[in-house]
Amino acid sequence: MATIYTETVQTVRHWTDRLFSFTATRNPGFRFISGQFTMIGIKINGKPLLRAYSMASAHHEENLEFFSIKVQDGPLTQHLQKLQPGDELLVGAKATGTLIQHNLLPGKTLYLLGTGTGLAPFASIIKDPDTYEIYDHVVLAHGCREIAELGYGEMVVNRVLEDEFLGEYAQGKLLYYPTVTREPFRNMGRLTNLFDSGKLESDLNLPALNKDSDRVMLCGSPDMLSDLQNMLETRGFVEGNHTHAGHFVIEKAFVEK
Ligand code: A2P
């Protein structure tokens, strides 16, 4: 059986009635690549209950961070949403996942496309200085229903840009594109529609999404993944994996909905 570390929750922040983020201690032996996920959870009636969660912290950070949905009758999140600083958190020692640079061919612009808690692996990737060594531009597009759901992503982006060390790498390269679908905002609409119309790229002064220069990582609901995968394949993008690098990659491990 894979090793499970027992960590301690350090901070918890509730963003909306559906979303929260939390930090925890990190075993120095726990290694991962920014963008990967592992199994995390808690003991319920003495029995461990774990689900796949992307690390929202980067591989070099001292603490772990996670961004989670709250489902009132969700087997894990109905309990996880009650976490308090000092509580125990179980963290699987074996990190894995497809949203890593190794699976992508060289390119100029990296598009990180997430909806809802699908932002989490990208929070890790935009905190990793290597990302800015590899790409000229890193677009973080986050689609949510409501403005309040963008709060966590906004905080991460601001921290990156204001960080004394990371900020120097990210300034001018990291392009943040938040969009909402269910209330008025400066950017509105689903990511799929924003690419179909070309509005997303033109708002950012970038050329239309194309496989020659652009690489894409996707993380979101099954419908979002399949719609964006279809859009990319129509444009000639080929999916990458551990054995063959491609133009785009998809994370198929989900936290409970
Ligand atoms: P919408 O409000 O039109 O459903 P959720 O919280 O349900 O995961 O949704 C997060 C965001 O993803 C919402 O803005 C939602 O838009 C959007 N979304 C849902 N399905 C898709 C899809 N198939 N392609 C792109 N975006 C989607």
XYZ file of C-alpha atoms and ligand atoms in Angstrom:
284
model
C 0.000 0.000 0.000
C 1.239 3.480 -0.854
C 2.494 5.555 2.051
C 0.141 8.157 3.460
C 1.571 11.128 5.330
C -0.324 12.657 8.223
C -0.150 16.450 7.942
C -1.627 19.341 9.911
C -4.075 21.870 8.466
C -2.691 25.374 8.853
C -5.167 27.813 7.304
C -8.651 27.528 5.844
C -10.385 30.175 3.733
C -13.957 29.989 2.477
C -14.478 31.875 -0.774
C -18.166 31.147 -1.416
C -20.712 28.633 -0.191
C -19.339 26.275 -2.886
C -15.573 26.861 -2.756
C -12.802 26.909 -0.144
C -9.018 26.634 0.001
C -6.713 25.383 2.714
C -3.036 24.932 3.477
C -1.276 22.145 5.349
C 2.182 21.121 6.424
C 4.252 19.151 3.893
C 6.414 16.158 4.646
C 9.900 16.978 3.332
C 9.870 13.566 1.617
C 6.759 14.398 -0.436
C 7.924 15.141 -3.999
C 5.786 16.283 -6.898
C 5.954 18.239 -10.148
C 3.886 21.468 -10.273
C 0.518 20.527 -11.851
C 0.307 16.994 -10.427
C -2.308 15.583 -8.034
C -2.368 13.134 -5.173
C -4.950 11.472 -2.921
C -5.880 13.495 0.144
C -8.492 13.083 2.828
C -9.349 12.548 6.460
C -10.289 9.682 8.738
C -14.012 9.165 9.081
C -14.996 6.852 11.948
C -11.348 5.804 12.038
C -11.268 4.870 8.340
C -9.304 6.937 5.787
C -11.424 8.462 2.992
C -9.318 9.944 0.194
C -9.973 11.623 -3.159
C -7.741 12.946 -5.944
C -6.778 16.611 -5.451
C -4.362 18.721 -7.447
C -1.728 20.505 -5.432
C -2.364 24.253 -5.764
C 1.067 24.932 -4.276
C 4.205 24.721 -6.415
C 6.754 21.927 -6.072
C 9.272 24.181 -4.304
C 6.891 25.538 -1.643
C 7.238 24.551 1.967
C 3.513 24.048 2.600
C 0.778 22.304 0.638
C -2.267 24.151 -0.662
C -5.569 22.806 -2.025
C -8.667 24.380 -3.612
C -11.873 22.435 -3.099
C -15.537 22.372 -3.881
C -18.049 21.856 -1.026
C -20.806 19.369 -1.714
C -23.345 19.153 1.102
C -23.786 15.377 0.740
C -20.404 14.694 -0.906
C -18.757 11.707 0.844
C -15.505 13.589 1.496
C -16.233 17.298 1.027
C -19.158 17.368 3.467
C -16.481 16.677 6.112
C -13.508 18.402 4.489
C -15.322 21.758 4.391
C -15.351 21.697 8.210
C -11.558 21.503 8.464
C -9.996 23.834 11.037
C -6.377 24.800 11.633
C -4.730 22.052 13.687
C -6.829 19.219 12.178
C -5.226 16.152 10.655
C -4.988 15.855 6.853
C -3.995 12.625 5.103
C -1.799 13.099 2.027
C -0.874 10.233 -0.314
C 2.857 10.091 -0.969
C 2.518 9.204 -4.653
C 1.829 12.249 -6.832
C 0.913 11.773 -10.477
C -0.925 13.515 -13.328
C -0.766 14.616 -16.946
C -0.645 18.419 -16.565
C 3.131 18.594 -16.744
C 5.527 20.216 -19.168
C 7.095 16.860 -20.085
C 3.879 15.915 -21.937
C 3.883 19.009 -24.168
C 5.897 19.799 -27.296
C 7.904 23.042 -27.222
C 5.768 26.148 -27.800
C 5.589 29.922 -27.293
C 2.333 30.470 -25.389
C 0.963 28.192 -22.696
C -2.814 28.324 -22.225
C -4.012 27.084 -18.829
C -7.774 26.626 -19.175
C -9.708 25.834 -16.007
C -13.287 26.036 -14.797
C -14.307 26.040 -11.119
C -11.813 24.127 -8.958
C -10.048 23.146 -12.199
C -7.920 26.199 -11.444
C -5.983 24.286 -8.752
C -3.191 22.662 -10.808
C -2.691 25.951 -12.643
C -2.218 27.809 -9.357
C 0.745 25.474 -8.874
C 2.062 25.952 -12.411
C 1.931 29.776 -12.356
C 3.890 29.772 -9.074
C 6.675 27.753 -10.693
C 9.468 29.966 -12.101
C 10.332 27.246 -14.670
C 7.026 27.970 -16.442
C 8.272 31.454 -17.358
C 11.641 30.144 -18.521
C 9.906 27.908 -21.068
C 7.170 30.195 -22.468
C 6.936 33.773 -23.772
C 3.353 34.025 -22.474
C 1.367 32.059 -19.929
C -2.402 32.621 -20.197
C -4.465 31.640 -17.178
C -8.128 31.593 -18.230
C -10.545 30.757 -15.414
C -14.254 30.289 -16.082
C -16.722 30.447 -13.189
C -20.419 30.970 -12.709
C -20.073 34.033 -10.456
C -17.526 36.756 -9.718
C -17.047 35.630 -6.090
C -15.822 32.245 -7.360
C -12.873 33.962 -9.034
C -11.533 35.175 -5.661
C -9.036 32.410 -5.007
C -7.528 32.612 -8.506
C -7.254 36.399 -8.273
C -5.411 36.092 -4.990
C -2.928 33.570 -6.415
C -2.267 35.690 -9.507
C -1.744 38.835 -7.411
C 0.633 37.009 -5.093
C 2.679 35.776 -8.048
C 2.876 39.222 -9.661
C 3.726 40.939 -6.368
C 6.271 38.350 -5.227
C 9.750 39.813 -5.037
C 11.344 36.856 -6.827
C 8.539 35.319 -8.934
C 7.124 38.681 -9.970
C 10.204 39.390 -12.043
C 9.665 36.217 -14.058
C 5.896 36.596 -14.380
C 5.486 40.335 -15.119
C 4.487 40.781 -18.760
C 4.329 37.013 -19.317
C 1.462 35.938 -17.075
C -1.843 36.986 -18.651
C -4.867 36.410 -16.416
C -8.295 36.069 -18.059
C -11.130 35.521 -15.587
C -14.607 35.079 -17.082
C -18.056 34.492 -15.589
C -21.250 33.117 -17.086
C -24.050 33.986 -14.690
C -23.666 37.663 -13.799
C -22.321 40.797 -15.483
C -18.517 41.116 -15.475
C -15.796 42.637 -17.650
C -15.271 39.233 -19.354
C -18.319 37.076 -19.888
C -19.081 33.691 -21.427
C -17.809 30.132 -21.466
C -14.217 29.503 -22.520
C -15.472 27.480 -25.493
C -17.448 30.459 -26.844
C -14.604 32.893 -26.147
C -12.277 30.801 -28.325
C -14.910 30.190 -31.013
C -15.351 33.951 -31.402
C -11.619 34.649 -31.002
C -12.463 37.200 -28.289
C -10.178 35.714 -25.655
C -7.042 35.953 -27.780
C -7.924 39.366 -29.209
C -8.586 40.782 -25.704
C -5.063 39.646 -24.778
C -3.493 40.904 -28.032
C -2.445 37.386 -28.963
C -2.788 35.619 -32.326
C -5.692 33.174 -32.743
C -5.102 29.909 -30.886
C -2.999 27.658 -33.143
C -1.028 24.450 -32.791
C 2.198 25.854 -34.211
C 2.876 28.196 -31.308
C 0.356 27.371 -28.560
C 0.237 24.626 -25.931
C -2.856 23.994 -23.813
C -3.613 22.380 -20.464
C -7.262 21.646 -19.567
C -8.829 21.021 -16.176
C -12.558 21.203 -15.434
C -15.835 19.319 -15.593
C -16.212 16.343 -17.970
C -18.382 18.450 -20.334
C -15.891 21.306 -20.381
C -13.041 18.891 -21.093
C -14.832 17.161 -23.923
C -15.998 20.428 -25.548
C -12.544 21.992 -25.392
C -10.876 18.779 -26.533
C -13.171 18.758 -29.592
C -12.376 22.402 -30.311
C -8.624 21.744 -30.097
C -8.761 18.600 -32.225
C -10.766 20.459 -34.864
C -7.861 22.911 -34.995
C -5.369 20.062 -35.446
C -4.052 19.909 -31.874
C -2.927 16.423 -30.753
C -3.277 15.255 -27.141
C -0.023 14.566 -25.278
C 0.712 11.987 -22.622
C 3.653 10.479 -20.737
C 4.901 8.546 -23.755
C 4.155 11.063 -26.551
C 4.383 14.820 -26.084
C 1.552 16.700 -27.817
C -0.064 20.113 -28.270
C -2.455 19.782 -25.322
C -3.002 17.747 -22.152
C -6.085 16.968 -20.039
C -6.445 16.088 -16.367
C -9.028 13.354 -15.985
C -8.830 12.847 -12.205
C -11.588 14.818 -10.485
C -12.519 15.796 -7.003
C -16.117 14.825 -6.311
C -18.771 17.025 -7.894
P -22.369 27.867 -17.240
O -22.713 28.839 -16.136
O -22.833 28.338 -18.589
O -22.787 26.440 -16.934
P -19.374 24.564 -12.774
O -19.322 25.382 -11.523
O -20.705 24.002 -13.103
O -18.251 23.550 -12.864
O -19.070 25.614 -13.947
C -17.949 26.430 -13.945
C -17.943 27.252 -15.210
O -17.745 26.392 -16.335
C -19.249 27.990 -15.458
O -18.934 29.284 -15.919
C -19.910 27.149 -16.531
O -20.759 27.890 -17.379
C -18.713 26.694 -17.313
N -18.986 25.507 -18.146
C -19.863 24.513 -17.895
N -19.832 23.597 -18.887
C -18.925 24.033 -19.792
C -18.467 23.548 -21.048
N -18.949 22.407 -21.556
N -17.513 24.260 -21.686
C -17.033 25.407 -21.171
N -17.427 25.933 -19.992
C -18.379 25.260 -19.318
